[in-house]
Coordinates of C-alpha atoms and ligand atoms in Angstrom, one line a residue:
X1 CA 6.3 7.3 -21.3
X2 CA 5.4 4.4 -18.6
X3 CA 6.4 5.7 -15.1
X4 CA 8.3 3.0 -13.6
X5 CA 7.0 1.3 -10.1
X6 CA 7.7 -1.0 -7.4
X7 CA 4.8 -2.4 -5.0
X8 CA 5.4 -4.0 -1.6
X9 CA 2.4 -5.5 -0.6
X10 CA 0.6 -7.8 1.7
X11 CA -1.8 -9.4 -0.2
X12 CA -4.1 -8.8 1.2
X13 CA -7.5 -8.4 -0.9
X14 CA -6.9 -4.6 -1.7
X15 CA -3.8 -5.3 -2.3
X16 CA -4.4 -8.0 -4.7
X17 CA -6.9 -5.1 -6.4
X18 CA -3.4 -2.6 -6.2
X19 CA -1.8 -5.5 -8.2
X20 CA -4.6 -5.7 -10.7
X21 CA -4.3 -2.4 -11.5
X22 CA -0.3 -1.7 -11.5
X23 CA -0.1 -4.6 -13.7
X24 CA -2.2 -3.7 -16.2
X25 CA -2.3 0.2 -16.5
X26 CA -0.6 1.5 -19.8
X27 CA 1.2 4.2 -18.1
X28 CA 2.6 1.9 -15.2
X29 CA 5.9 0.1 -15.8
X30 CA 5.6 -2.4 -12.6
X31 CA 9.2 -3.5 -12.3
X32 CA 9.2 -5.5 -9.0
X33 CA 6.9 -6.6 -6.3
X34 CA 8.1 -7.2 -2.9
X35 CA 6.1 -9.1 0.1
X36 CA 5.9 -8.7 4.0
X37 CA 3.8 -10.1 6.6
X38 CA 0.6 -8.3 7.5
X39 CA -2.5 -9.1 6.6
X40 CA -2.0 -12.8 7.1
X41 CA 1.7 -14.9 7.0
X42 CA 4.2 -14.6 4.7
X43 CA 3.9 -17.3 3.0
X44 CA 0.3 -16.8 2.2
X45 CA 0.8 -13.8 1.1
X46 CA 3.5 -14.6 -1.4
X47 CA 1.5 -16.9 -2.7
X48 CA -1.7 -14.6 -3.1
X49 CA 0.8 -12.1 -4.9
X50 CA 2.0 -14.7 -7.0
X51 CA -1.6 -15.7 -7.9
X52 CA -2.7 -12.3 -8.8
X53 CA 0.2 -11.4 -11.5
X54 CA -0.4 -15.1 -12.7
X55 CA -4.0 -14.0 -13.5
X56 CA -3.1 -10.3 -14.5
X57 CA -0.6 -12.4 -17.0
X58 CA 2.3 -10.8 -15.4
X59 CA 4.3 -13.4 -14.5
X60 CA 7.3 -11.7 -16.0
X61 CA 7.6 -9.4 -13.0
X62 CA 9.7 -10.2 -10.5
X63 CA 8.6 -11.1 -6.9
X64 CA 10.5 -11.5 -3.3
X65 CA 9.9 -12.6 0.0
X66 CA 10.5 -9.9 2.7
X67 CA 9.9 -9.8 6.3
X68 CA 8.0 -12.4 8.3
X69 CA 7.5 -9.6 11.2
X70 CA 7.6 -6.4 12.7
X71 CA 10.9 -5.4 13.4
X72 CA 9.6 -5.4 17.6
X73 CA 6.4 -7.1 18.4
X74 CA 4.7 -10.3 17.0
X75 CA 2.7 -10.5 14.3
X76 CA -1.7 -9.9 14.1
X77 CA -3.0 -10.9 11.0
X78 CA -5.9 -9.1 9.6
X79 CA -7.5 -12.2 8.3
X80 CA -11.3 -10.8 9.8
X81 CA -11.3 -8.9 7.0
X82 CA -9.4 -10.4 4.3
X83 CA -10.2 -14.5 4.7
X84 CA -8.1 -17.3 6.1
X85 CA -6.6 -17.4 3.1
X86 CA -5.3 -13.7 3.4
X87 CA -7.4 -13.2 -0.2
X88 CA -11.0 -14.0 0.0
X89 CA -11.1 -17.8 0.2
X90 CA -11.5 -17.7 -3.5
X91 CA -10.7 -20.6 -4.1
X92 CA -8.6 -19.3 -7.3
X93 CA -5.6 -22.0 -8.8
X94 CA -2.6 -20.9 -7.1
X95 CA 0.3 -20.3 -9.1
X96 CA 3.3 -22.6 -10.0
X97 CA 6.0 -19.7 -10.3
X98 CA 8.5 -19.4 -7.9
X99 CA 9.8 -16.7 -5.8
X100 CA 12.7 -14.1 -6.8
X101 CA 15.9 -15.9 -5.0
X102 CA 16.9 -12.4 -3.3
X103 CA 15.4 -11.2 -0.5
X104 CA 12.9 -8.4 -0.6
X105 CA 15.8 -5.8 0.7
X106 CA 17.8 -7.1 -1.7
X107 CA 15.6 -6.8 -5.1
X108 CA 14.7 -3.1 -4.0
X109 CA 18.4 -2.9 -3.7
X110 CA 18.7 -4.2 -6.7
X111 CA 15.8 -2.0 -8.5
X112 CA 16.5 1.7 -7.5
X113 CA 20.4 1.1 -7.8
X114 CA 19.8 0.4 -11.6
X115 CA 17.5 3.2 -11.6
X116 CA 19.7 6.5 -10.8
X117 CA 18.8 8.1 -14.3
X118 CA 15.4 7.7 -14.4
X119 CA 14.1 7.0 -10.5
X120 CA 11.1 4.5 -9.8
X121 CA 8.1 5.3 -7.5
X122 CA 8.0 3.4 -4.5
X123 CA 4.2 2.7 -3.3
X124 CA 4.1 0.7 0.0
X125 CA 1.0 -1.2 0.9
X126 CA 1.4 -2.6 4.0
X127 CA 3.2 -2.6 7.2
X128 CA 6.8 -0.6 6.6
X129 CA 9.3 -3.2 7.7
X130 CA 11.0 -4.0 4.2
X131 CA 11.4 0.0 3.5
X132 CA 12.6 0.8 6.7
X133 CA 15.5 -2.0 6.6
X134 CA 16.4 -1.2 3.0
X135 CA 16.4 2.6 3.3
X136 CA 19.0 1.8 6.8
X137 CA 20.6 -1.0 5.1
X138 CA 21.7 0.5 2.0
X139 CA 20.9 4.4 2.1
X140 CA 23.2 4.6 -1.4
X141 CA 19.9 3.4 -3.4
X142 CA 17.9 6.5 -2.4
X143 CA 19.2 8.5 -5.6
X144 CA 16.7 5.5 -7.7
X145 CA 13.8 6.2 -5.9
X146 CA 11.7 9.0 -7.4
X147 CA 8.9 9.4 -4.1
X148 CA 7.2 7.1 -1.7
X149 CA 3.6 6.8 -1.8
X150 CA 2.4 4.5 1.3
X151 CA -0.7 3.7 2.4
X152 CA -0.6 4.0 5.9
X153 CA -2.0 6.1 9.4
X154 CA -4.3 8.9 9.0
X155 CA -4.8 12.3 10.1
X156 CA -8.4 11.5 11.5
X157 CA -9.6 8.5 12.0
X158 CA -8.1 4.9 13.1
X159 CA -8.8 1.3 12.4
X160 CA -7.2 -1.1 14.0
X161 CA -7.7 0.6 17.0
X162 CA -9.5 3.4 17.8
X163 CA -6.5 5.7 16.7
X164 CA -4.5 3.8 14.5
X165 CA -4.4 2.5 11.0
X166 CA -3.5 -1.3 10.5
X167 CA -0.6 -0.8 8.4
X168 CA 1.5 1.8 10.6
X169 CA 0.3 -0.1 13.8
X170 CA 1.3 -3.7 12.3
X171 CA 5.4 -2.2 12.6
X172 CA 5.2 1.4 14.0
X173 CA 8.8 1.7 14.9
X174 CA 9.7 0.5 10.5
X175 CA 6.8 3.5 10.1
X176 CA 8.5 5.8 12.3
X177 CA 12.1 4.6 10.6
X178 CA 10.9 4.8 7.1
X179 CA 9.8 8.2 7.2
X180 CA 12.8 9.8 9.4
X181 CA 15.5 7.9 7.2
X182 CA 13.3 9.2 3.6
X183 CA 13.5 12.6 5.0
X184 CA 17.2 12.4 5.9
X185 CA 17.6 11.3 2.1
X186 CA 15.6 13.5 0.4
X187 CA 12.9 11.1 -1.0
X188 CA 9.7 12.8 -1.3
X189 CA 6.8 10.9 0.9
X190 CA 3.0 10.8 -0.2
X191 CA 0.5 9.6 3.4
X192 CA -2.9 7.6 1.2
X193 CA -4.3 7.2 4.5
X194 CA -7.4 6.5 6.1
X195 CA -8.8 9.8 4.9
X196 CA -9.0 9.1 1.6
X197 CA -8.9 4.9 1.8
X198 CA -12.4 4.4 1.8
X199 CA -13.5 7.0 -0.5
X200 CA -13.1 5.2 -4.3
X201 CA -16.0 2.3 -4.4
X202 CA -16.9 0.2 -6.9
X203 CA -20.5 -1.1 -6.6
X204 CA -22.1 -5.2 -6.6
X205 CA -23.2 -4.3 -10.2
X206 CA -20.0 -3.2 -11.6
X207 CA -18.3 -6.3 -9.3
X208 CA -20.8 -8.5 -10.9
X209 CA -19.7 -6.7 -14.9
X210 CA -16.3 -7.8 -13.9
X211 CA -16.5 -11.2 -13.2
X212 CA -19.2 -11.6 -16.6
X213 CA -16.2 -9.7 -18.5
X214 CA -14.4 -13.3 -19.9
X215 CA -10.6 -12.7 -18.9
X216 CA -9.0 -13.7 -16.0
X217 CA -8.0 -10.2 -14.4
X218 CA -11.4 -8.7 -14.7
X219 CA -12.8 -12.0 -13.1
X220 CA -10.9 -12.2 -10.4
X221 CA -11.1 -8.0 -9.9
X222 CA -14.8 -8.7 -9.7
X223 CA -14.3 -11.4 -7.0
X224 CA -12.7 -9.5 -4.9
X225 CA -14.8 -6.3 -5.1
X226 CA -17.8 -9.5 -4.5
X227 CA -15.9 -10.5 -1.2
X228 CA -15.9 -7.3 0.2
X229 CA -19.4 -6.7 0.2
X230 CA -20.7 -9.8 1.4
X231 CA -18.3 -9.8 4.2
X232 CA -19.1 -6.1 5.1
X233 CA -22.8 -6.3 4.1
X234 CA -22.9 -3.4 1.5
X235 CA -23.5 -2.9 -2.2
X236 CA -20.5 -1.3 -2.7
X237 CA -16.6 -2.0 -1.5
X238 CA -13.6 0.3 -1.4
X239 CA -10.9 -0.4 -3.8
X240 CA -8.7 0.5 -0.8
X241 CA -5.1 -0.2 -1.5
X242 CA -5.6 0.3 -5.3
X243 CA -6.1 4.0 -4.7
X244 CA -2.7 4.9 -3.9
X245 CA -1.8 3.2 -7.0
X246 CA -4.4 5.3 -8.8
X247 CA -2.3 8.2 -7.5
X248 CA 0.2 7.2 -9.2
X249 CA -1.3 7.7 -12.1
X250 CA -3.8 10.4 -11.8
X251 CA -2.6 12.6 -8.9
X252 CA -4.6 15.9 -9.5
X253 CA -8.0 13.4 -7.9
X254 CA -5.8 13.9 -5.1
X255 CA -6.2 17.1 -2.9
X256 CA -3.0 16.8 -0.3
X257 CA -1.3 19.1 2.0
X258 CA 2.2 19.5 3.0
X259 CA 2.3 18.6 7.2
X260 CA 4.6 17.7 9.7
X261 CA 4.5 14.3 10.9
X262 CA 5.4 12.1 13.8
X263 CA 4.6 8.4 14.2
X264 CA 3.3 7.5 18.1
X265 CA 5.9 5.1 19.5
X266 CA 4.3 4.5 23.2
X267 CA 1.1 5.9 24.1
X268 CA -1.3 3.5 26.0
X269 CA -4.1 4.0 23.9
X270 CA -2.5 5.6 20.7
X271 CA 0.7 3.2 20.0
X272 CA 1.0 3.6 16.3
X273 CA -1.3 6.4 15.1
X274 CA 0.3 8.9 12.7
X275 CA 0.3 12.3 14.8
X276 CA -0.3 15.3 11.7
X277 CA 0.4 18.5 12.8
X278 CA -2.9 20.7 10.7
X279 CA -1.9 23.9 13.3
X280 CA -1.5 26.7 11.3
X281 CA -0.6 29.6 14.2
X282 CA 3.0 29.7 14.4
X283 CA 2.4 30.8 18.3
X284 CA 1.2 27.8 18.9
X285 CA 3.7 25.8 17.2
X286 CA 6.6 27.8 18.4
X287 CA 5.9 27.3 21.7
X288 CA 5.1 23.6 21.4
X289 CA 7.4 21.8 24.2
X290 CA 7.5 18.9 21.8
X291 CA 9.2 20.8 19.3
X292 CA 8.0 20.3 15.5
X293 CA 7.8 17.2 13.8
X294 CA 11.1 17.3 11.7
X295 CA 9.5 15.1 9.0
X296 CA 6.9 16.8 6.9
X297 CA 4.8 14.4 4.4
X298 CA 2.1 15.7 1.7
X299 CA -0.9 13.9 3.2
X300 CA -3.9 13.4 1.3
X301 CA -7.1 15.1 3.1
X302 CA -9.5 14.4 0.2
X303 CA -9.9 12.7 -2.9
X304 CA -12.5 12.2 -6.1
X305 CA -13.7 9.1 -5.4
X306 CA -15.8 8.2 -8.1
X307 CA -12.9 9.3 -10.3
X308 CA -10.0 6.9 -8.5
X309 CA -13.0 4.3 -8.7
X310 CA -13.8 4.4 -12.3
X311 CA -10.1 4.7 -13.1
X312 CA -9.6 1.0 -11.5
X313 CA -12.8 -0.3 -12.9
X314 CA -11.9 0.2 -16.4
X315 CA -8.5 -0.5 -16.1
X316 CA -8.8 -3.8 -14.6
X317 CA -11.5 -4.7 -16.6
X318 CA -9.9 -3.7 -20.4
X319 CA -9.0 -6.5 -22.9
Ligands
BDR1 C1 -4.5 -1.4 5.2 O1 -4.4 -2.5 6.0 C2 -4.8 -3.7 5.2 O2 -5.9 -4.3 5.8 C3 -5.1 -3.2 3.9 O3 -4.6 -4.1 2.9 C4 -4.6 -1.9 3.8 O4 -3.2 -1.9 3.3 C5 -5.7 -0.6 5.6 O5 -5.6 -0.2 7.0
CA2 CA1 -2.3 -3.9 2.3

């Protein structure tokens, strides 16, 4: 039995590699995708996301325009690391398909309402904005959504800044929203942060197997994996975004622990890092004048990288 997903995305070079994968794994029923600015514009990356299922020959599966911006502040782009093209600069034949005619918040809607009896797995890839104004927006469709899995914040390290993570400081009050309002409705909520992010690689050779391998997908996998290391200098790349897909699907390479968490809302050097609570003497947090964080999230500390990596490279690479 597939396990049915949804992806919101901002494609995003990882997140084209999410796509890849979601799209093509056996035991992954992708039923929707939905897009939001992040990594570059919207519009560029609708039409990255379009171009990816094009290529992973999934142009069956639905996909809708979300929101252009945070819900507060105006948009940074990430393209440094992704391209000016939000995907590479590939070069790659954009797609001719067109956009679902709902709105992002409006196909999720749509999704997990239809999906009461047997709930789809939400995994977020980019800044929170859609989720937070569909879980305000329409709080009925919570009963159709099985967990959330984002990729987002950390409990160590940062990078945007020194102590935040890109996604979670892109829109830190939808962050803060999304998890408060998926507590509130019971919806289970899995943190593939920064801890874990970088851990699953895939090297130049493999990259290289990839784009030799005659197909479409597996080309333009390789590609992307290629990107990466030229424009970080390094013979391997993370499959970054793709790894909280990979969770989906194979969550015992996943070592995570149950935490209270808070998202940082002011802070003049820590504005959007995810604050998780690893105290373990209940003196301490008894007497914390902050009180505890109400939401708790199973966060992932650690993860079998090689396992996550070879996952996605055969995956994406099969005929
Ligand atoms: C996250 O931000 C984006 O650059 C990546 O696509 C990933 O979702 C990593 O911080
Ligand atoms: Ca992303």
């Amino acid at each position: 039995m597939s396990r049915p997903v949804v992806l919101d995305v901002d494609t995003g070079v990882d997140d084209a590699c999410a796509l890849l994968f979601a799209a093509t794994h056996p035991d992954l029923d992708l039923r929707a995708v939905t897009c939001v600015g992040g990594n570059a514009g919207l519009d560029d990356v609708v039409r990255n996301t379009l171009t990816v299922l094009d290529a992973a020959g999934r142009a069956d599966v639905p996909v809708a325009r979300g929101a252009a911006r945070p819900l507060l502040e105006e948009p940074v782009d990430a393209r440094h690391v992704h391209g000016q093209d939000g995907m590479g600069d590939l070069d790659w034949p954009a797609s001719t398909r067109r956009t679902d005619p709902r709105h992002a918040v409006e196909l999720l809607r749509d999704v997990f309402a239809a999906a009461v009896d047997d709930p789809v797995t939400l995994v977020t890839l980019a800044p929170m904005t859609n989720i937070a104004l569909l879980l305000r927006t329409f709080p009925d469709v919570a009963g159709g959504i099985r967990e959330i899995v984002f990729m987002g914040g950390a409990a160590a390290v940062g990078n945007a800044t020194a102590s935040a993570e890109f996604n979670v400081l892109h829109d830190p009050e939808a962050a803060a929203i999304t998890l408060d309002a998926a507590a509130a409705l019971g919806i289970p909520l899995t943190m593939y942060g920064l801890d874990v992010f970088y851990e699953p690689r895939v090297s130049r050779a493999q990259a290289a197997t990839l784009i030799a391998g005659g197909h479409a997908r597996a080309e333009l996998a390789g590609r992307l994996i290629e990107f990466q290391c030229d424009r970080f200098d390094n013979d391997s790349a993370t499959i970054g975004d793709a790894g909280a897909v990979c969770a989906v699907v194979d969550r015992g390479a996943l070592l995570t622990e149950l935490l209270p968490v808070r998202v940082e809302l002011g802070g003049s050097w820590s504005r959007g890092r995810t604050v998780v609570d690893r105290r373990s003497w209940a003196g301490d947090m008894s007497h914390d004048p902050h009180g505890l964080a109400p939401v708790s999230v199973d966060v992932a500390l650690a993860v079998d990288g090689p396992r996550y990596a070879s996952l996605w490279f055969e995956t994406v690479g099969s005929r």
